[in-house]
Amino acid sequence: LPSICMRRLPIVLTLMALLPLHTKAAPGTDPFEQNRRLGRGINIPGVFDRNGETVPDPPMKPEYFKKIGDAGFKNVRLVIRWSSYAQQEAPYSIDPVFFKRVDWAVEQSLANKLAVVLDFHYYPLISFTGTQTSQADPQENRTRFLALWRQVAEHYRQAPPEVMFGVLNEPSRPNLGIDGWNALVAETIPLLRSTNPDRTLLVQTANGGGFGSLESLRIPESEHNTIVEVHNYDPGRFTHQQASWSSNRIYKDVHWTGTPEEKAAIDEAFAKAAAWAKKNNRPLYLGEFGAYQAADMPSRVQWTTYMARTAEKHGMSFAYWGFWRCGFDVFDARTETWTEPLLKSLVP
């Protein structure tokens, strides 16, 4: 790994020169300022989370990052399945070719003035994959998880502060639990700080990253440069209707029209989250929200608009799920055009 990092160092230094805002991570980085820097963003799935497949078709193009920046987005959340591109046995080395692919995406993002969240997605037996069983034991893969993060942290230790680390996507309910997740957070943060003392970290809540687990989240009190990431797809019977992987697939023709009751449910959830954030002095990043394509477009637009504006009202940054290849798409790869009603709901 050190030799790989040395070969990448000139490129990383070039990245730092490209970015006008900063040249290096400053001690005492303010997470609230970093959260404002994130602003409005979008997830990029279907590129680095393909379970071992090398190049998606069609491929992610440099001009797509420019389109994202020109549209008014300020951050991209790179959905990365590191575990699928690494050895199963010690020392669990990450494929250097895959590192280069991720480096390219980071370069393109920074060149277009987009902050980057390196999301650690789909880790077997710990985070949500949609196919796990309650018998799975997260401790079986704990050593490998930490080894992968050690490599990623070392690889990006010289990256500018606009590159942030997402510790783990949607720590899952049956496989980890609240205590298990808090213990893993307490172990992972010092590991990351050993090479990235000033890097902004994003830490999700247990039970899939939901709002309801905020009260049970424990981040070491000494850890100040942290943003808490939450996800919200409520109501699921609307946002995930007919989605094959979801328990809400049984629903059909469910609409969201912005009734007082529908808005009140969102208002209450966000108000509680904002109260927690103020009490605990932690900024919040709405790392995922979206409505599946089976829902009618007017309902999707109304729901997305209300979610985005409510998040902003409470000082939250966000990343919509997602850019493409996810069934929630706001960009059509076939025509290489935005779905304008959804885009305008996110960036008025």
Tab-separated table of C-alpha atoms in Angstrom:
chain	number	residue	atom	x	y	z
A	1	LEU	CA	0.000	0.000	0.000
A	2	PRO	CA	2.708	2.603	0.768
A	3	SER	CA	4.169	2.163	-2.731
A	4	ILE	CA	0.709	2.648	-4.250
A	5	CYS	CA	0.193	5.812	-2.239
A	6	MET	CA	3.576	7.171	-3.319
A	7	ARG	CA	2.676	6.629	-6.964
A	8	ARG	CA	-0.626	8.465	-6.434
A	9	LEU	CA	0.906	11.367	-4.527
A	10	PRO	CA	1.633	13.593	-7.582
A	11	ILE	CA	-1.988	13.265	-8.719
A	12	VAL	CA	-3.307	14.077	-5.255
A	13	LEU	CA	-1.088	17.155	-5.111
A	14	THR	CA	-2.419	18.180	-8.526
A	15	LEU	CA	-5.958	17.850	-7.180
A	16	MET	CA	-5.128	20.157	-4.329
A	17	ALA	CA	-3.806	22.745	-6.768
A	18	LEU	CA	-7.022	22.554	-8.810
A	19	LEU	CA	-9.191	23.579	-5.900
A	20	PRO	CA	-9.265	27.304	-5.175
A	21	LEU	CA	-10.975	27.100	-1.789
A	22	HIS	CA	-8.285	25.278	0.187
A	23	THR	CA	-4.852	23.815	-0.229
A	24	LYS	CA	-4.759	21.560	2.790
A	25	ALA	CA	-6.907	20.462	5.684
A	26	ALA	CA	-6.647	23.023	8.450
A	27	PRO	CA	-6.487	22.044	12.116
A	28	GLY	CA	-9.777	22.503	13.884
A	29	THR	CA	-11.918	22.279	10.746
A	30	ASP	CA	-15.425	23.517	11.567
A	31	PRO	CA	-17.994	20.781	10.800
A	32	PHE	CA	-20.782	23.357	10.527
A	33	GLU	CA	-18.848	25.223	7.847
A	34	GLN	CA	-18.143	21.909	6.141
A	35	ASN	CA	-21.857	21.133	6.246
A	36	ARG	CA	-22.627	24.455	4.601
A	37	ARG	CA	-19.976	23.605	2.016
A	38	LEU	CA	-21.841	20.370	1.235
A	39	GLY	CA	-25.088	22.234	0.565
A	40	ARG	CA	-27.297	20.557	-2.034
A	41	GLY	CA	-25.931	17.332	-3.465
A	42	ILE	CA	-26.631	14.091	-5.229
A	43	ASN	CA	-25.673	10.431	-4.840
A	44	ILE	CA	-23.845	8.658	-7.673
A	45	PRO	CA	-24.819	4.975	-7.483
A	46	GLY	CA	-24.310	2.300	-10.099
A	47	VAL	CA	-20.648	3.090	-10.790
A	48	PHE	CA	-18.553	1.948	-7.820
A	49	ASP	CA	-21.044	-0.349	-6.089
A	50	ARG	CA	-21.465	-3.033	-8.748
A	51	ASN	CA	-20.224	-6.018	-6.731
A	52	GLY	CA	-17.030	-6.660	-8.642
A	53	GLU	CA	-18.047	-5.558	-12.142
A	54	THR	CA	-15.419	-3.293	-13.632
A	55	VAL	CA	-16.924	-0.666	-15.940
A	56	PRO	CA	-20.626	0.229	-16.086
A	57	ASP	CA	-22.319	0.696	-19.428
A	58	PRO	CA	-22.842	3.472	-20.267
A	59	PRO	CA	-19.852	4.752	-18.298
A	60	MET	CA	-19.723	7.764	-16.039
A	61	LYS	CA	-18.326	10.578	-18.163
A	62	PRO	CA	-16.299	13.656	-17.168
A	63	GLU	CA	-18.983	15.925	-18.590
A	64	TYR	CA	-21.523	14.443	-16.184
A	65	PHE	CA	-19.649	15.947	-13.249
A	66	LYS	CA	-19.734	19.279	-15.046
A	67	LYS	CA	-23.474	18.883	-15.585
A	68	ILE	CA	-23.910	18.217	-11.865
A	69	GLY	CA	-21.931	21.322	-10.933
A	70	ASP	CA	-23.573	23.506	-13.559
A	71	ALA	CA	-27.016	22.398	-12.349
A	72	GLY	CA	-26.271	23.977	-8.968
A	73	PHE	CA	-25.290	20.977	-6.872
A	74	LYS	CA	-22.425	21.447	-4.413
A	75	ASN	CA	-21.614	17.873	-3.353
A	76	VAL	CA	-21.583	14.337	-4.671
A	77	ARG	CA	-21.861	11.255	-2.495
A	78	LEU	CA	-19.842	8.545	-4.229
A	79	VAL	CA	-21.537	5.226	-3.475
A	80	ILE	CA	-18.572	2.853	-3.097
A	81	ARG	CA	-18.642	-0.865	-2.398
A	82	TRP	CA	-15.035	-1.174	-1.237
A	83	SER	CA	-15.541	-4.726	0.019
A	84	SER	CA	-16.211	-6.034	-3.499
A	85	TYR	CA	-12.850	-4.821	-4.785
A	86	ALA	CA	-10.596	-6.140	-2.041
A	87	GLN	CA	-9.082	-9.454	-1.005
A	88	GLN	CA	-11.197	-11.676	1.221
A	89	GLU	CA	-8.172	-12.762	3.251
A	90	ALA	CA	-5.556	-10.742	5.108
A	91	PRO	CA	-4.125	-8.237	4.322
A	92	TYR	CA	-7.438	-7.473	2.531
A	93	SER	CA	-5.709	-5.321	-0.109
A	94	ILE	CA	-7.947	-3.082	-2.209
A	95	ASP	CA	-7.440	-3.474	-5.950
A	96	PRO	CA	-5.157	-0.612	-7.094
A	97	VAL	CA	-7.058	-0.420	-10.394
A	98	PHE	CA	-10.254	0.233	-8.455
A	99	PHE	CA	-8.482	2.909	-6.397
A	100	LYS	CA	-7.566	4.639	-9.660
A	101	ARG	CA	-11.198	4.592	-10.764
A	102	VAL	CA	-12.312	6.224	-7.525
A	103	ASP	CA	-9.423	8.704	-7.770
A	104	TRP	CA	-10.696	9.708	-11.193
A	105	ALA	CA	-14.158	10.455	-9.804
A	106	VAL	CA	-12.656	12.475	-6.962
A	107	GLU	CA	-10.555	14.435	-9.460
A	108	GLN	CA	-13.574	15.164	-11.648
A	109	SER	CA	-15.638	16.259	-8.644
A	110	LEU	CA	-13.030	18.634	-7.277
A	111	ALA	CA	-12.321	20.064	-10.727
A	112	ASN	CA	-16.004	21.016	-10.883
A	113	LYS	CA	-15.961	22.496	-7.350
A	114	LEU	CA	-18.010	19.638	-5.896
A	115	ALA	CA	-17.324	18.468	-2.363
A	116	VAL	CA	-17.020	14.681	-2.139
A	117	VAL	CA	-18.409	12.219	0.390
A	118	LEU	CA	-16.583	8.889	0.074
A	119	ASP	CA	-19.431	6.628	1.154
A	120	PHE	CA	-18.512	3.183	2.538
A	121	HIS	CA	-21.488	1.316	1.081
A	122	TYR	CA	-22.869	-2.223	1.409
A	123	TYR	CA	-20.506	-3.854	3.856
A	124	PRO	CA	-21.465	-7.525	4.331
A	125	LEU	CA	-22.881	-8.509	7.726
A	126	ILE	CA	-22.766	-4.952	9.031
A	127	SER	CA	-24.629	-2.604	6.694
A	128	PHE	CA	-27.813	-3.008	4.714
A	129	THR	CA	-27.655	-5.050	1.489
A	130	GLY	CA	-31.269	-6.121	1.168
A	131	THR	CA	-30.441	-9.840	1.362
A	132	GLN	CA	-29.033	-10.360	4.844
A	133	THR	CA	-30.343	-12.623	7.597
A	134	SER	CA	-30.636	-11.917	11.293
A	135	GLN	CA	-28.127	-14.717	11.990
A	136	ALA	CA	-25.248	-12.837	10.365
A	137	ASP	CA	-22.516	-11.790	12.801
A	138	PRO	CA	-20.879	-8.403	12.106
A	139	GLN	CA	-17.853	-9.338	14.221
A	140	GLU	CA	-16.831	-11.869	11.582
A	141	ASN	CA	-15.941	-9.025	9.238
A	142	ARG	CA	-14.906	-6.361	11.744
A	143	THR	CA	-11.178	-6.896	11.151
A	144	ARG	CA	-11.585	-6.683	7.391
A	145	PHE	CA	-13.789	-3.578	7.659
A	146	LEU	CA	-11.143	-1.760	9.686
A	147	ALA	CA	-8.381	-2.937	7.346
A	148	LEU	CA	-10.221	-1.529	4.338
A	149	TRP	CA	-10.759	1.816	6.058
A	150	ARG	CA	-7.088	1.910	7.047
A	151	GLN	CA	-6.153	1.666	3.359
A	152	VAL	CA	-8.711	4.239	2.203
A	153	ALA	CA	-7.684	6.689	4.910
A	154	GLU	CA	-4.008	6.323	4.045
A	155	HIS	CA	-4.705	6.687	0.336
A	156	TYR	CA	-6.595	9.979	0.775
A	157	ARG	CA	-4.653	11.450	3.671
A	158	GLN	CA	-3.339	14.298	1.477
A	159	ALA	CA	-6.696	15.088	-0.145
A	160	PRO	CA	-8.181	18.547	0.471
A	161	PRO	CA	-10.873	19.030	3.138
A	162	GLU	CA	-13.616	18.974	0.509
A	163	VAL	CA	-13.105	15.199	0.515
A	164	MET	CA	-14.999	13.724	3.465
A	165	PHE	CA	-15.335	10.170	4.782
A	166	GLY	CA	-18.711	8.465	5.263
A	167	VAL	CA	-17.945	5.823	7.907
A	168	LEU	CA	-20.634	3.291	6.920
A	169	ASN	CA	-23.874	3.341	4.987
A	170	GLU	CA	-27.024	2.322	6.850
A	171	PRO	CA	-25.724	0.217	9.760
A	172	SER	CA	-28.402	-2.439	9.818
A	173	ARG	CA	-30.900	-3.393	12.479
A	174	PRO	CA	-30.622	-7.231	12.596
A	175	ASN	CA	-26.894	-7.529	12.025
A	176	LEU	CA	-25.362	-4.923	14.279
A	177	GLY	CA	-27.733	-3.175	16.639
A	178	ILE	CA	-27.309	0.065	18.519
A	179	ASP	CA	-24.597	-1.060	20.937
A	180	GLY	CA	-22.644	-2.819	18.213
A	181	TRP	CA	-22.726	0.242	15.991
A	182	ASN	CA	-21.648	2.620	18.764
A	183	ALA	CA	-18.770	0.283	19.596
A	184	LEU	CA	-17.674	0.162	15.956
A	185	VAL	CA	-17.848	3.960	15.683
A	186	ALA	CA	-15.657	4.268	18.783
A	187	GLU	CA	-13.125	1.936	17.181
A	188	THR	CA	-13.204	3.333	13.637
A	189	ILE	CA	-12.831	7.034	14.419
A	190	PRO	CA	-9.407	6.724	16.140
A	191	LEU	CA	-8.200	4.597	13.242
A	192	LEU	CA	-9.189	7.320	10.764
A	193	ARG	CA	-7.760	10.067	12.942
A	194	SER	CA	-4.348	8.353	13.007
A	195	THR	CA	-3.801	9.389	9.374
A	196	ASN	CA	-6.480	12.056	8.877
A	197	PRO	CA	-6.563	14.139	12.075
A	198	ASP	CA	-8.455	16.995	10.394
A	199	ARG	CA	-10.715	15.093	7.990
A	200	THR	CA	-14.453	15.685	8.298
A	201	LEU	CA	-16.242	12.422	9.069
A	202	LEU	CA	-19.892	11.572	8.476
A	203	VAL	CA	-21.397	9.124	10.953
A	204	GLN	CA	-24.838	7.588	10.500
A	205	THR	CA	-27.298	6.345	13.060
A	206	ALA	CA	-27.979	2.681	13.828
A	207	ASN	CA	-30.956	0.793	12.432
A	208	GLY	CA	-30.390	1.869	8.846
A	209	GLY	CA	-29.517	5.530	9.336
A	210	GLY	CA	-32.994	6.630	10.335
A	211	PHE	CA	-34.042	9.737	12.244
A	212	GLY	CA	-35.463	7.588	15.019
A	213	SER	CA	-32.032	6.365	16.149
A	214	LEU	CA	-30.457	9.784	16.717
A	215	GLU	CA	-31.003	9.652	20.472
A	216	SER	CA	-29.071	6.382	20.727
A	217	LEU	CA	-26.045	7.505	18.675
A	218	ARG	CA	-22.834	7.830	20.701
A	219	ILE	CA	-19.925	9.734	19.188
A	220	PRO	CA	-16.865	10.249	21.412
A	221	GLU	CA	-17.095	13.660	23.062
A	222	SER	CA	-13.552	14.461	21.953
A	223	GLU	CA	-14.585	14.050	18.323
A	224	HIS	CA	-15.557	17.480	17.024
A	225	ASN	CA	-15.097	17.401	13.237
A	226	THR	CA	-18.088	15.150	12.599
A	227	ILE	CA	-21.337	15.532	10.693
A	228	VAL	CA	-24.195	13.187	11.543
A	229	GLU	CA	-25.755	11.616	8.450
A	230	VAL	CA	-29.385	10.522	8.374
A	231	HIS	CA	-31.621	9.034	5.676
A	232	ASN	CA	-35.350	9.521	5.202
A	233	TYR	CA	-37.718	7.786	2.781
A	234	ASP	CA	-40.938	8.267	4.717
A	235	PRO	CA	-43.641	7.332	4.031
A	236	GLY	CA	-42.213	4.103	2.642
A	237	ARG	CA	-45.499	2.949	1.147
A	238	PHE	CA	-45.226	5.964	-1.187
A	239	THR	CA	-41.467	6.235	-1.795
A	240	HIS	CA	-40.864	2.486	-2.243
A	241	GLN	CA	-44.106	1.304	-3.799
A	242	GLN	CA	-43.499	-1.542	-6.292
A	243	ALA	CA	-39.757	-1.579	-5.466
A	244	SER	CA	-38.829	-5.258	-5.664
A	245	TRP	CA	-36.317	-5.183	-2.777
A	246	SER	CA	-38.608	-3.373	-0.346
A	247	SER	CA	-41.301	-4.602	2.025
A	248	ASN	CA	-43.373	-1.743	0.573
A	249	ARG	CA	-43.402	-3.389	-2.858
A	250	ILE	CA	-46.978	-4.520	-2.166
A	251	TYR	CA	-48.228	-0.939	-2.516
A	252	LYS	CA	-49.317	0.590	-5.792
A	253	ASP	CA	-50.810	3.890	-6.973
A	254	VAL	CA	-49.974	5.643	-3.707
A	255	HIS	CA	-49.873	9.411	-4.150
A	256	TRP	CA	-48.340	12.243	-2.123
A	257	THR	CA	-50.260	15.452	-2.615
A	258	GLY	CA	-48.956	17.610	0.206
A	259	THR	CA	-51.977	17.448	2.475
A	260	PRO	CA	-51.636	19.082	5.899
A	261	GLU	CA	-51.340	15.620	7.458
A	262	GLU	CA	-48.622	14.536	5.032
A	263	LYS	CA	-46.613	17.693	5.593
A	264	ALA	CA	-47.087	17.521	9.354
A	265	ALA	CA	-45.493	14.069	9.492
A	266	ILE	CA	-42.378	15.369	7.726
A	267	ASP	CA	-42.316	18.564	9.779
A	268	GLU	CA	-42.443	16.640	13.040
A	269	ALA	CA	-39.638	14.260	12.070
A	270	PHE	CA	-37.320	17.041	10.918
A	271	ALA	CA	-38.094	19.241	13.918
A	272	LYS	CA	-37.147	16.425	16.309
A	273	ALA	CA	-33.937	15.785	14.383
A	274	ALA	CA	-33.063	19.475	14.400
A	275	ALA	CA	-33.709	19.682	18.140
A	276	TRP	CA	-31.337	16.764	18.694
A	277	ALA	CA	-28.699	18.413	16.502
A	278	LYS	CA	-28.934	21.678	18.442
A	279	LYS	CA	-28.796	19.915	21.808
A	280	ASN	CA	-25.756	17.849	20.797
A	281	ASN	CA	-24.075	20.572	18.726
A	282	ARG	CA	-23.829	18.328	15.642
A	283	PRO	CA	-24.655	19.349	12.047
A	284	LEU	CA	-26.895	17.050	10.001
A	285	TYR	CA	-26.539	15.759	6.424
A	286	LEU	CA	-29.588	14.172	4.793
A	287	GLY	CA	-27.511	11.656	2.871
A	288	GLU	CA	-30.385	9.887	1.107
A	289	PHE	CA	-33.990	10.644	0.216
A	290	GLY	CA	-36.012	9.969	-2.910
A	291	ALA	CA	-39.206	8.480	-4.333
A	292	TYR	CA	-39.103	5.415	-6.607
A	293	GLN	CA	-40.096	5.686	-10.260
A	294	ALA	CA	-43.300	3.646	-9.746
A	295	ALA	CA	-44.866	6.699	-8.107
A	296	ASP	CA	-46.457	9.328	-10.353
A	297	MET	CA	-44.202	12.236	-11.265
A	298	PRO	CA	-46.351	15.040	-9.764
A	299	SER	CA	-46.314	13.244	-6.402
A	300	ARG	CA	-42.552	12.612	-6.626
A	301	VAL	CA	-41.918	16.273	-7.379
A	302	GLN	CA	-44.126	17.528	-4.544
A	303	TRP	CA	-42.580	15.132	-2.009
A	304	THR	CA	-39.001	15.813	-3.123
A	305	THR	CA	-39.542	19.564	-3.045
A	306	TYR	CA	-41.003	19.474	0.442
A	307	MET	CA	-38.248	17.223	1.750
A	308	ALA	CA	-35.474	19.371	0.300
A	309	ARG	CA	-36.911	22.689	1.492
A	310	THR	CA	-37.654	21.277	4.956
A	311	ALA	CA	-34.085	20.018	5.274
A	312	GLU	CA	-32.767	23.431	4.259
A	313	LYS	CA	-35.098	25.181	6.701
A	314	HIS	CA	-33.454	23.219	9.508
A	315	GLY	CA	-29.898	23.882	8.308
A	316	MET	CA	-29.300	20.412	6.864
A	317	SER	CA	-27.203	19.727	3.799
A	318	PHE	CA	-28.425	16.908	1.587
A	319	ALA	CA	-27.733	14.411	-1.204
A	320	TYR	CA	-30.647	13.142	-3.281
A	321	TRP	CA	-30.831	9.450	-4.170
A	322	GLY	CA	-29.848	9.441	-6.899
A	323	PHE	CA	-28.213	10.644	-10.095
A	324	TRP	CA	-28.995	7.504	-12.168
A	325	ARG	CA	-29.190	3.666	-12.221
A	326	CYS	CA	-31.278	3.408	-9.070
A	327	GLY	CA	-34.924	3.777	-10.040
A	328	PHE	CA	-35.052	7.207	-8.420
A	329	ASP	CA	-33.075	8.798	-11.278
A	330	VAL	CA	-32.953	12.531	-11.844
A	331	PHE	CA	-30.640	12.101	-14.878
A	332	ASP	CA	-31.447	10.050	-17.990
A	333	ALA	CA	-28.289	8.373	-19.325
A	334	ARG	CA	-29.992	7.465	-22.606
A	335	THR	CA	-30.722	11.060	-23.563
A	336	GLU	CA	-28.048	12.586	-21.326
A	337	THR	CA	-30.580	15.058	-19.983
A	338	TRP	CA	-32.012	15.939	-16.591
A	339	THR	CA	-35.539	15.066	-15.561
A	340	GLU	CA	-36.313	18.749	-15.214
A	341	PRO	CA	-39.234	18.614	-12.734
A	342	LEU	CA	-37.128	16.594	-10.245
A	343	LEU	CA	-34.031	18.714	-10.830
A	344	LYS	CA	-35.959	21.916	-10.140
A	345	SER	CA	-37.413	20.413	-6.973
A	346	LEU	CA	-33.865	19.896	-5.696
A	347	VAL	CA	-32.248	23.082	-7.021
A	348	PRO	CA	-34.965	25.693	-7.555
